[in-house]
Coordinates of C-alpha atoms and ligand atoms in Angstrom, one line a residue:
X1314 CA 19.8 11.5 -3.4
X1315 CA 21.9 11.0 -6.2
X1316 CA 21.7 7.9 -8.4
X1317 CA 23.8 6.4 -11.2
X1318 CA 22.7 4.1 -14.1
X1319 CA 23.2 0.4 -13.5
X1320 CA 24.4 -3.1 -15.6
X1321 CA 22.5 -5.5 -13.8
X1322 CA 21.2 -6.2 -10.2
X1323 CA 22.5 -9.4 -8.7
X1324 CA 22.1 -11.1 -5.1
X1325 CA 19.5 -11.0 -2.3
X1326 CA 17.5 -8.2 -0.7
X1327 CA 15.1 -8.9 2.3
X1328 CA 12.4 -6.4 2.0
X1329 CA 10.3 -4.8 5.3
X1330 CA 7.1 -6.5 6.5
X1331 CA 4.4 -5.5 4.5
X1332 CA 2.5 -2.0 5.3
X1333 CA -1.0 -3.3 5.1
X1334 CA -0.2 -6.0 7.0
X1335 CA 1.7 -4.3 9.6
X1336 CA -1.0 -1.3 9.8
X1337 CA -4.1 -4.2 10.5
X1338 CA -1.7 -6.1 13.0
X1339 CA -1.1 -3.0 15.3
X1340 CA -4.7 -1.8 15.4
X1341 CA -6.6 -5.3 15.3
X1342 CA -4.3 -6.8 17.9
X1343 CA -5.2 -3.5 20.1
X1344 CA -8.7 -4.1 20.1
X1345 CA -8.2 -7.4 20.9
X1346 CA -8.6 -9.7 23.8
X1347 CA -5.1 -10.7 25.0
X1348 CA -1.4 -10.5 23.7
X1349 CA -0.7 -10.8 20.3
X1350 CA 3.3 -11.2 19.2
X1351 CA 4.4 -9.7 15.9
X1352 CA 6.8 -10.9 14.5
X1353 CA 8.2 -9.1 11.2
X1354 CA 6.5 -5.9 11.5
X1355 CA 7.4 -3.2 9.2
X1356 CA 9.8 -0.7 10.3
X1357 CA 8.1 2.1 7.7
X1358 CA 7.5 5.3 9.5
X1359 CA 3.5 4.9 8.9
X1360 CA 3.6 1.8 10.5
X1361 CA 4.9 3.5 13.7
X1362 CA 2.9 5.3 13.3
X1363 CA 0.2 3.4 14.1
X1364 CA 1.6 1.8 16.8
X1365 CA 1.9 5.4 18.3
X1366 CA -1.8 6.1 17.8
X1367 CA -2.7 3.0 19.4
X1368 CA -0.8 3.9 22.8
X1369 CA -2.2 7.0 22.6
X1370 CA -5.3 5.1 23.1
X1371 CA -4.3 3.0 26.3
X1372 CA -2.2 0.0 24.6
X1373 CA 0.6 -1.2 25.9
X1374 CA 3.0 -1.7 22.8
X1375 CA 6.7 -3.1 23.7
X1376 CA 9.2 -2.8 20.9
X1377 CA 12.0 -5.1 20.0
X1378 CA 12.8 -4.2 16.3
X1379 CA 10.6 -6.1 14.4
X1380 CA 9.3 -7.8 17.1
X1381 CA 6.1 -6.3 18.4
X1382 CA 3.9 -7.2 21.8
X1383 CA 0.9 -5.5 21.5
X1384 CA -1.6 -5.9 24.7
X1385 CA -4.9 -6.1 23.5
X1386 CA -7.5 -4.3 25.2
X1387 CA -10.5 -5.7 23.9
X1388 CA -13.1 -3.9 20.9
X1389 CA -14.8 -1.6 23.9
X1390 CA -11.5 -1.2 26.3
X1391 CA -9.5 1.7 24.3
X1392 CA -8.8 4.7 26.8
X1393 CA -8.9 8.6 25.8
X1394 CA -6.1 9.9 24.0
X1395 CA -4.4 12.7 25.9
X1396 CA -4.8 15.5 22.6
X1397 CA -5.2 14.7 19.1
X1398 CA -3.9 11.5 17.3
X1399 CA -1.3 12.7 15.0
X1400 CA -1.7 10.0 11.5
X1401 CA 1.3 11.8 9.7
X1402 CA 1.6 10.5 5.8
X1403 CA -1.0 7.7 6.4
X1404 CA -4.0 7.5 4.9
X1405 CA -4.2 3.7 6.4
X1406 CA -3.9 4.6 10.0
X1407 CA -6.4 7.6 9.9
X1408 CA -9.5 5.3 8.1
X1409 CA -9.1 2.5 9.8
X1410 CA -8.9 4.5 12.8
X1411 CA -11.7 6.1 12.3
X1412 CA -13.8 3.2 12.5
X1413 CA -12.6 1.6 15.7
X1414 CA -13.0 4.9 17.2
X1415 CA -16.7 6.1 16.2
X1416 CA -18.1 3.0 18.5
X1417 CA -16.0 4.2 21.3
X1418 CA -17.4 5.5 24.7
X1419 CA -14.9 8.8 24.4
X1420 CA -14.3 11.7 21.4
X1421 CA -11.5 11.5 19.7
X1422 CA -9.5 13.8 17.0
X1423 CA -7.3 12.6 14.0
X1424 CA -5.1 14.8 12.7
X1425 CA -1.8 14.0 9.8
X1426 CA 0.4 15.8 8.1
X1427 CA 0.0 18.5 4.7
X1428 CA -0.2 15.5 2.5
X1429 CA -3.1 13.6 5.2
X1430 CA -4.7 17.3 5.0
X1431 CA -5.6 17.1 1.4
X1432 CA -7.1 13.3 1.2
X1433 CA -10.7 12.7 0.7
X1434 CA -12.5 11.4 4.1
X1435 CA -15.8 11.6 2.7
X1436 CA -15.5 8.4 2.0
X1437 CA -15.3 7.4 5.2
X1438 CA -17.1 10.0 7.2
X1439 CA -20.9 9.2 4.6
X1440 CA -20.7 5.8 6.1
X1441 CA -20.1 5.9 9.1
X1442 CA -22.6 9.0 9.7
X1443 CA -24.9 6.5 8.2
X1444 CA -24.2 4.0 11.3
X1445 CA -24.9 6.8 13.6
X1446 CA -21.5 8.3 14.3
X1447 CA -20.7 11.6 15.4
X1448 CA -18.5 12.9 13.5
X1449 CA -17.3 16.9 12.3
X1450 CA -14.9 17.7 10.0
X1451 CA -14.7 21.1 7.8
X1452 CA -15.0 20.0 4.2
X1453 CA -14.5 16.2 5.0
X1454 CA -10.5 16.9 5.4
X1455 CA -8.7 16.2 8.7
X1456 CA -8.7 17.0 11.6
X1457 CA -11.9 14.5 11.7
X1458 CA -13.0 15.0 15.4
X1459 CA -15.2 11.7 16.7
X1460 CA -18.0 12.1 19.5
X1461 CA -17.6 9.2 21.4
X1462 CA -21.0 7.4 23.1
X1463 CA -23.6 7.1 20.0
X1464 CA -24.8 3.7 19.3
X1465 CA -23.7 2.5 15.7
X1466 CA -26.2 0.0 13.7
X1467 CA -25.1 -2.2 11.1
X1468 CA -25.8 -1.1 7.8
X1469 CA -25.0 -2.2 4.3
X1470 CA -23.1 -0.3 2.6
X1471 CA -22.1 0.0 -1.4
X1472 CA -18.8 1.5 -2.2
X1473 CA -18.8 3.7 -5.3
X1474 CA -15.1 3.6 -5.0
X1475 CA -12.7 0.4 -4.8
X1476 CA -10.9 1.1 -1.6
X1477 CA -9.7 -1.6 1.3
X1478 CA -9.3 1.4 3.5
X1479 CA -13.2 2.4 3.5
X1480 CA -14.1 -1.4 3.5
X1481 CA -11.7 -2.0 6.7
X1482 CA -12.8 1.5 8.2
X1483 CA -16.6 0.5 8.1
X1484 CA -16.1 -3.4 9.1
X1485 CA -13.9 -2.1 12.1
X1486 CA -16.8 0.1 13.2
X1487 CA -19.2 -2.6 12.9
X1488 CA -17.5 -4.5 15.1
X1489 CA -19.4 -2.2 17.9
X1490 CA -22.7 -2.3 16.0
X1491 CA -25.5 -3.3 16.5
X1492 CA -27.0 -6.6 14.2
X1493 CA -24.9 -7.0 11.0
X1494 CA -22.5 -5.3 8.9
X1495 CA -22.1 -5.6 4.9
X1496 CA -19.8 -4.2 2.8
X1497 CA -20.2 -4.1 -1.2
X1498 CA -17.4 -3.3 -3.3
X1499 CA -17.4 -2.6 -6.7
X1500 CA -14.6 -4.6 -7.6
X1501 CA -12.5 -6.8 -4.7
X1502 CA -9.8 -4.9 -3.2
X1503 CA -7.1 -6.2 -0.9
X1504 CA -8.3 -8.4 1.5
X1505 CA -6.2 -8.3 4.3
X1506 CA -8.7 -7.2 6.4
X1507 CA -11.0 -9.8 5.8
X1508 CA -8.0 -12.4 6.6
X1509 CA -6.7 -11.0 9.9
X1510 CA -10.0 -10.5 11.1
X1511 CA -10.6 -14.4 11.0
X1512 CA -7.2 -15.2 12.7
X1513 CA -8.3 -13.4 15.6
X1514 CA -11.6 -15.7 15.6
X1515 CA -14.4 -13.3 13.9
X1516 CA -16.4 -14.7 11.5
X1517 CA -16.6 -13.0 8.1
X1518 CA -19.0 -13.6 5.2
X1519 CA -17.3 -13.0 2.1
X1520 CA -19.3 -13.7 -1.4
X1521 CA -18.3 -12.6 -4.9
X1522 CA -21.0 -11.3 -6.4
X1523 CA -21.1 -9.5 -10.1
X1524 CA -19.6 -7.4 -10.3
X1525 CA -17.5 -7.3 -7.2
X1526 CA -17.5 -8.6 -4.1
X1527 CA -19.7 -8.6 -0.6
X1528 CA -18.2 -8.6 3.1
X1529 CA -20.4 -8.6 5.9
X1530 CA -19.8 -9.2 10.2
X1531 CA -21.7 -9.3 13.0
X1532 CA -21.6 -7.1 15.8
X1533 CA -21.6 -8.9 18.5
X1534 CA -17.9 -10.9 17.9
X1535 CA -15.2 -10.0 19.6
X1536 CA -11.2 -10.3 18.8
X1537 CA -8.8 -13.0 20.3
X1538 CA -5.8 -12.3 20.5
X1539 CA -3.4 -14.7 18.3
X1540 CA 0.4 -13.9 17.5
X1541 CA 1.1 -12.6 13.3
X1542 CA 4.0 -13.3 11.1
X1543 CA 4.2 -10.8 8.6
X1544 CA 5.6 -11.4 4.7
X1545 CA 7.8 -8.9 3.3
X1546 CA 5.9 -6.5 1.2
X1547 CA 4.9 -7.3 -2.4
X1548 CA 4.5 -3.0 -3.1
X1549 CA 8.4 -2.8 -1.9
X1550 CA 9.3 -5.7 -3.9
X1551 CA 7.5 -4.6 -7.3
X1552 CA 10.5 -1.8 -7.8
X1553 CA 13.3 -4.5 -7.9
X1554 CA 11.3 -6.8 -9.7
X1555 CA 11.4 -4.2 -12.5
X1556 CA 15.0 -3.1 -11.9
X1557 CA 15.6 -6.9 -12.4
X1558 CA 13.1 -8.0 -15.4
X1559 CA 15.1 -4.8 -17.2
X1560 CA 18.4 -4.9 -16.4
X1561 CA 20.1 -7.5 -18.4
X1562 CA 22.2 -10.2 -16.5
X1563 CA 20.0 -9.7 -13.5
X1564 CA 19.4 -12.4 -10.9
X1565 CA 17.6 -11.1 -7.7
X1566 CA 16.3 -13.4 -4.7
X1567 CA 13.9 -11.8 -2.3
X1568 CA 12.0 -14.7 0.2
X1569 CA 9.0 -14.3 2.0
X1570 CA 7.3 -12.2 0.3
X1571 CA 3.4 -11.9 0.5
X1572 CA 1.5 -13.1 -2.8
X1573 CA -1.8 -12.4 -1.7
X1574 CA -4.3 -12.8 -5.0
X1575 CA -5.5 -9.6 -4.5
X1576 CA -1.7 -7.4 -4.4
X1577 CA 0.3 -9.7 -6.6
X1578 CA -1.1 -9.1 -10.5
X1579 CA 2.2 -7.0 -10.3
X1580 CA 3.7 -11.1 -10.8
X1581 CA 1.2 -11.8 -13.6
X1582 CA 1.9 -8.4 -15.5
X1583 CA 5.7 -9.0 -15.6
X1584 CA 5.6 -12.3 -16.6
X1585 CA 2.7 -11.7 -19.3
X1586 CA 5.1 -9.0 -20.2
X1587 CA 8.0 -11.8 -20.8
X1588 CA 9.7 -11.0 -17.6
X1589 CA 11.3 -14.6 -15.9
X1590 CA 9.6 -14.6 -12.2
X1591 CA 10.1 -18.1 -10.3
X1592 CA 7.9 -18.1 -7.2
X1593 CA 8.8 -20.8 -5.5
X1594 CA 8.4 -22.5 -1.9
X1595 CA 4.4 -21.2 -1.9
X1596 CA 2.8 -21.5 1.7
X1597 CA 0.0 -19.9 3.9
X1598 CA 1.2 -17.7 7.1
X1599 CA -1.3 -17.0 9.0
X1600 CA -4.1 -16.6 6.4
X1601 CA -1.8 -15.2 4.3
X1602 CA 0.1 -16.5 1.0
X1603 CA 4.0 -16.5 1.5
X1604 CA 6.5 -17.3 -1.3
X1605 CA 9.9 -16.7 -2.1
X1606 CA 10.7 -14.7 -5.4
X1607 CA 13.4 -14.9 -7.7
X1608 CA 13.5 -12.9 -11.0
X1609 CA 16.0 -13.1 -14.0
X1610 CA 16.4 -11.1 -16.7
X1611 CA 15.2 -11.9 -20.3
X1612 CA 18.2 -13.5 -22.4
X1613 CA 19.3 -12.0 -25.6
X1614 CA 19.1 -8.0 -25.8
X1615 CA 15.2 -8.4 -26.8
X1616 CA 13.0 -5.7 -24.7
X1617 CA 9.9 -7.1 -22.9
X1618 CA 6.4 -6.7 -24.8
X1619 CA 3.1 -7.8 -24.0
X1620 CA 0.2 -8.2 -26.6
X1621 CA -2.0 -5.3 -25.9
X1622 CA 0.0 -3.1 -23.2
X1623 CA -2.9 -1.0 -21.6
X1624 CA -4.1 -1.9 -18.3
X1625 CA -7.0 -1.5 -17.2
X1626 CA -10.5 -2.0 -15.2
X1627 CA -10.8 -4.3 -12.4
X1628 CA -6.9 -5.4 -12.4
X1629 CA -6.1 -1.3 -11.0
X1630 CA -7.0 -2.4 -7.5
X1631 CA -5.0 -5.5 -7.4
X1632 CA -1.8 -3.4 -9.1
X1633 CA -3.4 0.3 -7.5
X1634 CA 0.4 1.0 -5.4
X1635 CA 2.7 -0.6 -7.9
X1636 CA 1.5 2.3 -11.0
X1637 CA 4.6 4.6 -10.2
X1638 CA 6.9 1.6 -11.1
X1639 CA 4.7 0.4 -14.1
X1640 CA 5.2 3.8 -15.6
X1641 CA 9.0 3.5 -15.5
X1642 CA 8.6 -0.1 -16.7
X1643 CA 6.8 1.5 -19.6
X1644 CA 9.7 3.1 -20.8
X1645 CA 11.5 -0.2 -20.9
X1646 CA 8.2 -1.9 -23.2
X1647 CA 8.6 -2.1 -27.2
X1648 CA 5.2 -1.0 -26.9
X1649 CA 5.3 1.3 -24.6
X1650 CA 2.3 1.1 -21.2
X1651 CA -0.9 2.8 -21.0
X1652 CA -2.3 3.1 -18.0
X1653 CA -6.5 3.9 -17.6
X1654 CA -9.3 3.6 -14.9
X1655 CA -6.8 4.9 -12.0
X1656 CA -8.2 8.0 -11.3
X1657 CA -7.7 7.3 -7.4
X1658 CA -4.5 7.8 -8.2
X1659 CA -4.9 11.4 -7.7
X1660 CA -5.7 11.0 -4.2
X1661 CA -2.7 9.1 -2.6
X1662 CA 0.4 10.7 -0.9
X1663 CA 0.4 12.8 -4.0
X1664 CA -1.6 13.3 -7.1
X1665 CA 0.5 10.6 -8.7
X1666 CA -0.6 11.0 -12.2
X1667 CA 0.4 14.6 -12.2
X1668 CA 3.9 13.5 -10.1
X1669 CA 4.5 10.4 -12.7
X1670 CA 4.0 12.8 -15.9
X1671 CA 6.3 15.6 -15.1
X1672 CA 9.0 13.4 -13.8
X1673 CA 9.2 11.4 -17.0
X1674 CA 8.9 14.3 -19.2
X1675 CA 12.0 16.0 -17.2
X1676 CA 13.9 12.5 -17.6
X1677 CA 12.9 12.9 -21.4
X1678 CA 10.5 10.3 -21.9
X1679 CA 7.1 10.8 -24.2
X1680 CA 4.3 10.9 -22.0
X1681 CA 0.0 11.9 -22.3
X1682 CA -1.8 12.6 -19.8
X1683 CA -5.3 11.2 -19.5
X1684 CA -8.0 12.4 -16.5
X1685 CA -7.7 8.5 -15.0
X1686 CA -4.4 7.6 -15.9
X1687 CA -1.3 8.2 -19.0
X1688 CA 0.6 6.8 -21.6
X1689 CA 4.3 6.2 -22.0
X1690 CA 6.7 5.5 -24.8
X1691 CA 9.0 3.2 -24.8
X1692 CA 11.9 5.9 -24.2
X1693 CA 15.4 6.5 -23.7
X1694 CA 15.6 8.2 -20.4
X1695 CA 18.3 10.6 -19.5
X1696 CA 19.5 12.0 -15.6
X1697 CA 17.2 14.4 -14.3
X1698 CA 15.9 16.6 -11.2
X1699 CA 13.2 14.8 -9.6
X1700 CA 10.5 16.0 -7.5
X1701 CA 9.6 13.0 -5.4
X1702 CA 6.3 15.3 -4.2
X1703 CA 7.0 14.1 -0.7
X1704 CA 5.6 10.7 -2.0
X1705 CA 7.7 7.2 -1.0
X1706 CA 6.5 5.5 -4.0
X1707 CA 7.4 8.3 -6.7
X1708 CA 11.0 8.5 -4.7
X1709 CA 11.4 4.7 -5.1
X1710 CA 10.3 4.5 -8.8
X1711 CA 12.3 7.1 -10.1
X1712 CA 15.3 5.3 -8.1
X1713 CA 14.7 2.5 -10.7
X1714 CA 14.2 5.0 -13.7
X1715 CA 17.5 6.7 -13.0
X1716 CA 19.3 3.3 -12.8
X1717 CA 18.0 2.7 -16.8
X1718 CA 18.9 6.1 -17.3
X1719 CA 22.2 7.7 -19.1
X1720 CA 23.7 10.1 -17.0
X1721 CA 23.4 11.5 -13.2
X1722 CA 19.8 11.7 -11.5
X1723 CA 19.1 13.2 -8.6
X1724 CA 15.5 13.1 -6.5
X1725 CA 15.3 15.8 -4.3
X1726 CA 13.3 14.9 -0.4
X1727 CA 14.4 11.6 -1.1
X1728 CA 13.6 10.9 3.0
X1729 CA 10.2 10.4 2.1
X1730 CA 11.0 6.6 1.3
X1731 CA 10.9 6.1 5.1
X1732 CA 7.4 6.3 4.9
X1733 CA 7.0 2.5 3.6
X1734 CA 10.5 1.5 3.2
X1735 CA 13.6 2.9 5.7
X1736 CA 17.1 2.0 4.1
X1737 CA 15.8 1.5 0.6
X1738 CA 18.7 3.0 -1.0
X1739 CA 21.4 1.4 0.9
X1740 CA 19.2 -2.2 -0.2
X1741 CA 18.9 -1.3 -3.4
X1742 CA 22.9 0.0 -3.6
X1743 CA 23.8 -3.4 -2.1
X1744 CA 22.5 -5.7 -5.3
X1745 CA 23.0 -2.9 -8.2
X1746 CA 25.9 -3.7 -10.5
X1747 CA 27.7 -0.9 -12.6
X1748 CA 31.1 -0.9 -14.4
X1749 CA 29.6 2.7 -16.5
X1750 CA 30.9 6.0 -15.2
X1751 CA 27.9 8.8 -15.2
Ligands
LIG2949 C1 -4.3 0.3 1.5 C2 -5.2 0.5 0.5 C3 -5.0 1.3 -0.7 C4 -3.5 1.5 -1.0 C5 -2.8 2.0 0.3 C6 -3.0 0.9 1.4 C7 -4.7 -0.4 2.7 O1 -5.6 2.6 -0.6 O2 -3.3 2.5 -2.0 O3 -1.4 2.2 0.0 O4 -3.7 -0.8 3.4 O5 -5.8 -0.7 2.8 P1 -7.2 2.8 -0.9 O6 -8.0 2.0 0.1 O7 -7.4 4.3 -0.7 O8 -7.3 2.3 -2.3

């Protein structure tokens, strides 16, 4: 994909259902008693493939664009899957999986793709060994193959790591445990989860405690099914939220976008950073927080700055998938962004510390490495080859940097976008302004 630099972005984009969302709706409403409607489900490749996984397993899905009928076949009513369950890219799909299959009656194997290969399970597999699943995998790394039949028991479990994906994974297993199931997170992470769960009628204990937070079910509770509107996705959004807060005489609309407290500090960092964000017409869709967005760029030729620009600590989960973009924003700060406390970031699609680094030193900008994170200089960024490591949200983010940049960019396996967000280039084409050759 080649990419030219921009004036200005101006006009309207409506973004794909959010992910998270998406990947929660398709699996809860499958273990679910009854027919849920979706409306608004993503059309990102992971999200499919969820849906996939969960036929595999006996569900009848029917597909109308964005419009999904899922028939729910209760927490205990999932069928053997033919051969293994192929999870592609997605980390989401294989953990939560995981946990709706270890209290099933039949054995199961997750598989995924070269990127899937390398992700920790651990995290997942030390848990729910610890509630009595079967589970073998060689050196915790997929394929995870699940023995179905052993009775789980309800345990309480700390997290040493901030991750919604364990959390979900072990509270989806719970629900076929026996007695009670608690959570403890070191710091809250996305609680998506926690919401959908109580639209389909379960009741979850949720308590912040210090430091972090405490989630706990009961076994015996069962899903009903109840149809799901889905907001556009806050992670897609945050790339032309920085395209527009940089680019000056920008005006960009994007409605319905999901502002959940725990995903949208990307909001509160921009506009702490100076950046003009109106969120407007705010509203709860089914347990979720909706609004429409509108950002505007800064009058006068003045870069945005913040007071002290390192983030860090408990703020990384809230902001955990937006880092890629906040690193190219960096290069648009008078002071420059430092990023610390994100080591998980080496264990996503790719190890995006190492991914951000070298593509903003090969686009010229000054960068440090750090074990859990970098630093970037505010930097004049020239065209470059870009390795998007096969990763959606270093393909999008270096989109953005290349539109700031002077001169041609090119990313090469651009495709990998399709992962959260198909036709992001054509989108972000349709509102990008430029009267500059390359
Ligand atoms: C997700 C949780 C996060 C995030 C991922 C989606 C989820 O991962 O990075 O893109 O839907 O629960 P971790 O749970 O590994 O932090």
């Amino acid at each position: 994909m080649k990419l030219k630099p921009a004036d200005s972005i101006r006009g309207k984009v409506e973004l794909p259902g959010d992910k998270s969302i998406s990947h929660r709706a398709a699996m809860f409403a499958a273990i679910a008693d009854g027919e849920t409607r979706i409306e608004n489900f993503s059309r990102a490749v992971d999200c499919h493939t969820t849906l996939d996984a969960v036929e595999s397993l006996g569900v009848c899905v029917q597909r109308n664009g964005t419009t999904i009928i899922i028939n729910g076949k209760g927490k205990t009513g999932l069928t053997a899957p033919k051969g293994p369950i192929d999870c592609g890219n997605s980390g989401t799909t294989i953990r939560i999986l995981s946990g709706i299959l270890a209290g099933q009656s039949f054995d199961s194997i997750l598989t995924g793709d070269e990127s899937l290969a390398k992700r920790p399970m651990k995290r997942i597999i030390e848990p729910l060994r610890k509630m009595g699943a079967k589970i073998e995998a060689i050196n915790d790394r997929v394929p995870i193959h699940i023995f179905g039949g052993q009775p789980l028991v309800g345990v309480e479990h700390e997290m040493q790591i901030a991750s919604a994906q364990v959390k979900s994974c072990i509270l989806l297993a719970g629900l076929n445990a026996a007695g009670n199931t608690t959570v403890i997170e070191p710091v809250a992470t996305r609680d998506h989860t926690e919401r959908m769960l109580s639209w389909f009628g379960i009741d979850v204990v949720e308590e912040d405690i210090d430091p972090g937070k405490l989630i706990s079910i009961d076994g015996s509770a069962g899903l009903t099914a109840r149809d799901l509107s889905i907001p556009a996705d806050i992670s897609s959004a945050a790339f032309f939220l920085v395209a527009a807060a940089c680019l000056p005489n920008s005006e960009l609309t994007m409605p319905n976008v999901g502002i959940n407290p725990t995903r949208h500090a990307i909001l509160e960092v921009l506009q702490q950073l100076g950046a003009i964000i109106a969120v407007e017409n705010h509203r709860i869709v089914c347990n979720e927080s909706v609004a429409d967005l509108t950002v505007r760029s800064k009058k006068g030729s003045d870069r945005l700055d913040g007071s002290s620009n390192t983030l860090s600590g408990d703020i990384i989960a809230n902001l955990i998938d937006e880092i890629p973009i906040l690193a190219i924003l960096g290069t648009q700060l008078e002071s420059g962004l430092e990023i610390r406390d994100a080591a998980e970031l080496r264990f996503k699609e790719s190890d995006r510390i190492t991914s951000i680094v070298e593509n903003l030193r090969r686009m010229g900008a000054e960068v440090v490495e750090f074990p859990d994170g970098f630093r970037v200089e505010c930097s004049k960024l020239k065209g470059a080859v870009i390795d998007s490591f096969g990763d959606h949200r270093i393909a999008m983010a270096f989109a953005v940097a290349a539109l700031f940049a002077d001169g041609e960019t090119k990313i090469n396996d651009a495709e990998c976008v399709d992962i959260s967000f198909p036709g992001f280039f054509e989108t972000l084409a349709s509102v990008v302004k430029s009267e500059r050759p390359a």
